[in-house]
Tab-separated table of C-alpha atoms in Angstrom:
chain	number	residue	atom	x	y	z
Z	1283	MET	CA	56.536	59.404	143.867
Z	1284	SER	CA	57.217	57.722	140.519
Z	1285	GLY	CA	60.983	57.772	141.039
Z	1286	GLU	CA	60.862	56.046	144.425
Z	1287	LYS	CA	58.443	53.196	143.722
Z	1288	ASN	CA	59.604	49.755	144.777
Z	1289	SER	CA	60.249	47.460	141.815
Z	1290	THR	CA	61.110	43.858	141.065
Z	1291	ASN	CA	63.851	42.701	138.711
Z	1292	SER	CA	61.213	41.955	136.078
Z	1293	ASP	CA	60.280	45.662	136.053
Z	1294	CYS	CA	63.851	46.765	135.346
Z	1295	LEU	CA	65.213	47.283	131.870
Z	1296	SER	CA	68.574	45.856	130.879
Z	1297	ALA	CA	71.543	48.185	130.431
Z	1298	LYS	CA	71.322	47.606	126.668
Z	1299	GLU	CA	67.625	48.548	126.602
Z	1300	CYS	CA	68.250	51.698	128.667
Z	1301	ALA	CA	71.070	52.762	126.371
Z	1302	LEU	CA	68.829	52.219	123.320
Z	1303	VAL	CA	65.961	54.300	124.770
Z	1304	PHE	CA	68.156	57.187	125.927
Z	1305	ARG	CA	70.034	57.256	122.622
Z	1306	LYS	CA	66.722	57.783	120.843
Z	1307	LEU	CA	65.455	60.332	123.399
Z	1308	LYS	CA	68.678	62.318	123.180
Z	1309	ALA	CA	68.279	62.605	119.442
Z	1310	ASP	CA	66.190	65.643	120.445
Z	1311	PRO	CA	68.705	68.538	120.681
Z	1312	SER	CA	66.858	70.055	123.670
Z	1313	ASN	CA	67.710	66.935	125.701
Z	1314	ARG	CA	71.425	67.335	125.021
Z	1315	VAL	CA	71.786	70.385	127.299
Z	1316	CYS	CA	71.170	70.720	131.038
Z	1317	PHE	CA	67.645	71.911	131.820
Z	1318	ASP	CA	68.852	74.253	134.563
Z	1319	CYS	CA	72.098	75.708	133.178
Z	1320	ASN	CA	72.353	74.687	129.484
Z	1321	TYR	CA	75.605	72.745	130.062
Z	1322	LYS	CA	76.141	70.316	127.165
Z	1323	ASN	CA	75.724	66.517	127.237
Z	1324	PRO	CA	73.961	66.027	130.586
Z	1325	ASN	CA	73.880	62.445	131.862
Z	1326	TRP	CA	71.758	62.959	134.967
Z	1327	THR	CA	68.004	63.330	135.236
Z	1328	SER	CA	65.188	64.445	137.507
Z	1329	ILE	CA	62.585	61.699	137.115
Z	1330	PRO	CA	59.554	63.567	138.595
Z	1331	PHE	CA	60.089	66.399	136.093
Z	1332	GLY	CA	61.428	64.291	133.202
Z	1333	VAL	CA	64.390	66.624	132.578
Z	1334	TYR	CA	68.113	66.167	131.921
Z	1335	LEU	CA	70.711	67.679	134.252
Z	1336	CYS	CA	74.464	68.138	134.387
Z	1337	MET	CA	76.421	66.786	137.357
Z	1338	ASN	CA	76.509	70.113	139.231
Z	1339	CYS	CA	72.779	70.737	138.880
Z	1340	SER	CA	72.004	67.134	139.826
Z	1341	ALA	CA	73.867	67.745	143.102
Z	1342	ALA	CA	71.648	70.792	143.735
Z	1343	HIS	CA	68.567	68.618	143.133
Z	1344	ARG	CA	69.818	66.019	145.624
Z	1345	ARG	CA	70.125	68.693	148.283
Z	1346	MET	CA	66.440	69.577	147.814
Z	1347	GLY	CA	65.402	66.109	148.956
Z	1348	THR	CA	63.663	63.205	147.275
Z	1349	HIS	CA	60.249	64.544	148.295
Z	1350	ILE	CA	60.833	67.325	145.744
Z	1351	THR	CA	62.977	65.748	143.029
Z	1352	PHE	CA	64.560	62.338	142.474
Z	1353	VAL	CA	67.891	62.163	140.612
Z	1354	ARG	CA	69.101	59.255	138.508
Z	1355	SER	CA	71.937	58.718	136.028
Z	1356	SER	CA	70.960	57.874	132.471
Z	1357	ILE	CA	74.101	55.746	132.007
Z	1358	LEU	CA	75.022	54.364	135.454
Z	1359	ASP	CA	71.781	53.462	137.220
Z	1360	LYS	CA	69.174	50.787	136.659
Z	1361	TRP	CA	65.792	51.961	135.424
Z	1362	THR	CA	62.311	50.539	135.825
Z	1363	LYS	CA	59.710	50.854	133.095
Z	1364	ASP	CA	57.654	53.267	135.232
Z	1365	GLN	CA	60.688	55.513	135.670
Z	1366	ILE	CA	61.787	55.587	132.057
Z	1367	VAL	CA	58.302	56.376	130.739
Z	1368	GLN	CA	58.552	59.590	132.790
Z	1369	MET	CA	61.463	60.586	130.556
Z	1370	ILE	CA	59.577	59.506	127.417
Z	1371	ALA	CA	56.536	61.582	128.368
Z	1372	GLY	CA	58.703	64.474	129.547
Z	1373	GLY	CA	61.870	65.967	128.120
Z	1374	ASN	CA	63.478	69.375	128.460
Z	1375	ALA	CA	61.442	71.056	125.733
Z	1376	ARG	CA	58.047	70.194	127.257
Z	1377	ALA	CA	59.118	71.110	130.773
Z	1378	ARG	CA	60.628	74.410	129.624
Z	1379	GLU	CA	57.475	75.351	127.721
Z	1380	PHE	CA	55.281	74.514	130.736
Z	1381	PHE	CA	57.372	76.506	133.238
Z	1382	LYS	CA	57.831	79.416	130.826
Z	1383	GLY	CA	54.060	79.738	130.451
Z	1384	ARG	CA	53.799	80.122	134.231
Z	1385	GLY	CA	56.471	82.745	134.755
Z	1386	TRP	CA	59.577	80.584	135.168
Z	1387	ALA	CA	61.349	81.374	131.907
Z	1388	SER	CA	64.789	81.390	133.536
Z	1389	THR	CA	66.003	80.524	136.983
Z	1390	SER	CA	69.125	81.534	138.853
Z	1391	ASN	CA	70.787	78.954	141.084
Z	1392	ASP	CA	69.568	80.641	144.261
Z	1393	ARG	CA	65.934	80.245	143.140
Z	1394	GLN	CA	66.039	76.607	142.030
Z	1395	LYS	CA	64.384	75.273	145.177
Z	1396	GLU	CA	61.707	77.938	144.926
Z	1397	LYS	CA	61.052	76.928	141.330
Z	1398	TYR	CA	60.767	73.210	142.025
Z	1399	THR	CA	58.490	73.701	145.024
Z	1400	SER	CA	56.240	76.205	143.248
Z	1401	ARG	CA	52.619	75.589	142.262
Z	1402	ALA	CA	53.745	75.340	138.639
Z	1403	ALA	CA	56.127	72.498	139.597
Z	1404	ARG	CA	53.384	70.603	141.446
Z	1405	LEU	CA	51.034	70.972	138.475
Z	1406	TYR	CA	53.688	69.757	136.058
Z	1407	ARG	CA	54.548	66.706	138.147
Z	1408	THR	CA	50.885	65.698	138.237
Z	1409	HIS	CA	50.503	66.327	134.517
Z	1410	LEU	CA	53.641	64.321	133.695
Z	1411	GLU	CA	52.556	61.303	135.755
Z	1412	LYS	CA	49.292	61.147	133.792
Z	1413	GLU	CA	51.136	61.379	130.487
Z	1414	ALA	CA	53.670	58.752	131.569
Z	1415	ALA	CA	50.881	56.278	132.304
Z	1416	LYS	CA	49.985	56.451	128.597
Z	1417	ALA	CA	53.591	56.196	127.355
Z	1418	HIS	CA	54.184	52.453	127.857
Z	1419	PHE	CA	53.264	51.780	124.238
Z	1420	GLN	CA	55.877	54.333	123.154
Z	1421	LEU	CA	58.423	52.474	125.270
Z	1422	GLN	CA	57.725	49.262	123.354
Z	1423	GLN	CA	58.180	51.158	120.081
Z	1424	LEU	CA	61.526	52.577	121.223
Z	1425	LEU	CA	62.712	49.098	122.252
Z	1426	HIS	CA	61.669	47.538	118.949
Z	1427	VAL	CA	64.503	46.667	116.593
Z	1428	PRO	CA	63.296	45.626	113.098
Z	1429	LYS	CA	64.354	42.116	112.039
Z	1430	PRO	CA	65.834	41.529	108.566
Z	1431	GLU	CA	63.335	40.209	106.026
Z	1432	ALA	CA	63.472	36.458	105.369
Z	1433	LYS	CA	64.392	35.332	101.848
Z	1434	PRO	CA	61.518	33.692	99.922
Z	1435	ARG	CA	61.629	29.898	99.705
Z	1436	PRO	CA	61.437	27.998	96.380
Z	1437	SER	CA	57.914	27.382	95.128
Z	1438	ALA	CA	56.381	24.047	96.149
Z	1439	LEU	CA	54.826	23.759	92.669
Z	1440	HIS	CA	58.278	24.014	91.083
Z	1441	MET	CA	59.505	21.097	93.221
Z	1442	ASP	CA	56.440	19.047	92.226
Z	1443	THR	CA	57.329	19.658	88.546
Z	1444	ASN	CA	60.589	17.727	88.950
Z	1445	THR	CA	58.667	14.787	90.438
Z	1446	GLY	CA	56.244	14.809	87.484
Z	1447	LEU	CA	59.128	14.736	85.002
Z	1448	ASP	CA	60.724	11.802	86.835
Z	1449	ASN	CA	57.472	9.860	86.507
Z	1450	LEU	CA	57.277	10.742	82.799
Z	1451	LEU	CA	60.798	9.471	82.092
Z	1452	SER	CA	60.105	6.263	83.999
Z	1453	GLU	CA	56.947	5.673	81.949
Z	1454	ILE	CA	58.784	6.264	78.656
Z	1455	ARG	CA	61.552	3.817	79.582
Z	1456	GLN	CA	58.933	1.139	80.301
Z	1457	SER	CA	57.166	1.669	76.920
Z	1458	PRO	CA	57.500	-1.280	74.392
Z	1459	THR	CA	60.138	-0.716	71.718
Z	1460	SER	CA	58.843	-3.457	69.345
Z	1461	GLY	CA	55.624	-3.701	67.361
Z	1462	SER	CA	55.229	-1.870	64.111
Z	1463	GLY	CA	58.871	-1.788	63.139
Z	1464	GLY	CA	61.354	0.377	64.956
Z	1465	SER	CA	59.291	3.532	64.602
Z	1466	ALA	CA	57.604	3.174	67.997
Z	1467	GLY	CA	60.946	2.621	69.682
Z	1468	GLY	CA	62.403	5.582	67.891
Z	1469	ARG	CA	59.545	7.799	68.909
Z	1470	ALA	CA	59.848	6.586	72.515
Z	1471	ASN	CA	63.562	7.364	72.513
Z	1472	SER	CA	62.869	10.793	71.063
Z	1473	LEU	CA	60.257	11.485	73.749
Z	1474	ALA	CA	62.671	10.280	76.434
Z	1475	THR	CA	65.252	12.732	75.155
Z	1476	THR	CA	62.632	15.503	75.186
Z	1477	GLY	CA	61.597	14.595	78.740
Z	1478	ALA	CA	65.196	14.611	79.908
Z	1479	GLY	CA	65.619	18.032	78.327
Z	1480	LEU	CA	62.529	19.297	80.157
Z	1481	ARG	CA	63.871	17.964	83.431
Z	1482	GLN	CA	67.266	19.568	82.884
Z	1483	HIS	CA	65.596	22.863	81.969
Z	1484	SER	CA	63.472	22.717	85.117
Z	1485	ALA	CA	66.489	21.960	87.323
Z	1486	THR	CA	68.640	24.757	85.839
Z	1487	PRO	CA	68.148	28.091	87.683
Z	1488	THR	CA	67.043	30.674	85.134
Z	1489	PRO	CA	65.319	34.039	85.440
Z	1490	THR	CA	62.080	32.310	84.279
Z	1491	THR	CA	62.044	29.509	86.837
Z	1492	HIS	CA	63.728	31.293	89.756
Z	1493	GLY	CA	63.653	34.773	91.221
Z	1494	LEU	CA	60.012	35.833	91.106
Z	1495	VAL	CA	57.784	33.468	93.082
Z	1496	ALA	CA	54.599	34.554	91.295
Z	1497	LYS	CA	56.089	33.708	87.859
Z	1498	GLY	CA	57.441	30.411	89.211
Z	1499	HIS	CA	53.897	29.053	89.499
Z	1500	VAL	CA	53.205	29.846	85.823
Z	1501	VAL	CA	56.434	28.164	84.670
Z	1502	GLY	CA	55.636	25.109	86.812
Z	1503	VAL	CA	52.174	24.759	85.233
Z	1504	LYS	CA	53.604	25.090	81.715
Z	1505	SER	CA	56.252	22.436	82.458
Z	1506	LEU	CA	53.572	20.044	83.753
Z	1507	ASN	CA	51.459	20.633	80.621
Z	1508	GLY	CA	54.481	19.796	78.458
Z	1509	ALA	CA	55.109	16.661	80.504
Z	1510	ASN	CA	51.489	15.545	80.111
Z	1511	LYS	CA	51.652	16.031	76.331
Z	1512	ALA	CA	54.885	14.021	76.133
Z	1513	ALA	CA	53.292	11.216	78.182
Z	1514	ALA	CA	50.273	11.165	75.857
Z	1515	ALA	CA	52.550	10.956	72.817
Z	1516	ALA	CA	54.489	8.080	74.426
Z	1517	SER	CA	51.265	6.180	75.079
Z	1518	ALA	CA	50.173	6.738	71.443
Z	1519	ALA	CA	53.553	5.492	70.206
Z	1520	ALA	CA	53.259	2.395	72.361
Z	1521	ALA	CA	49.767	1.656	71.043
Z	1522	ALA	CA	50.791	2.147	67.366
């Protein structure tokens, strides 16, 4: 029987994982009442039938014997993956619909053993085991907790722009300041001031250079174009 299979520690879920799965399964209102008596907030289960039971009805299931039904607490006991997929594939609503379609719409306490040893019960146990074998993927989905999205990193092109401006300023400082009067030196100083302004503008976080990564590439290219033009002007000034 699925509830009595031997298991290793690696097959068992942690208490935190069990609590997460059962919290999601009990979001279904039909799983928040006892399958046998409709008592609210049941914390016991019958694994072979995938149903939720109150404490009193779980005691009645124990008296039937484990060859008929196997009882486990949803909050106190350890669970293996094979056991908990029985509950994922089952649930009170599915079991109730199955039994109701075969003449077991309601059951008095004195007929519980007759119900769970009936042909309908044997058919449902077989059906549930087949469905549980396909429910392992659902278990992984129930255990999945979405991770927060990582913040985007600054654009690599934007960082390269600062390096290009540093090279430009270095080149301007090394340009000759003598030659045809002081005009070349004046132009070089003016270009140096412009380059420093470009560098300061690039380093200052603004909506144009930060925020949207896609636009950051465009701003970086424009800054590099401006730097290239300034370098060309500096070279022309030096040659004049």
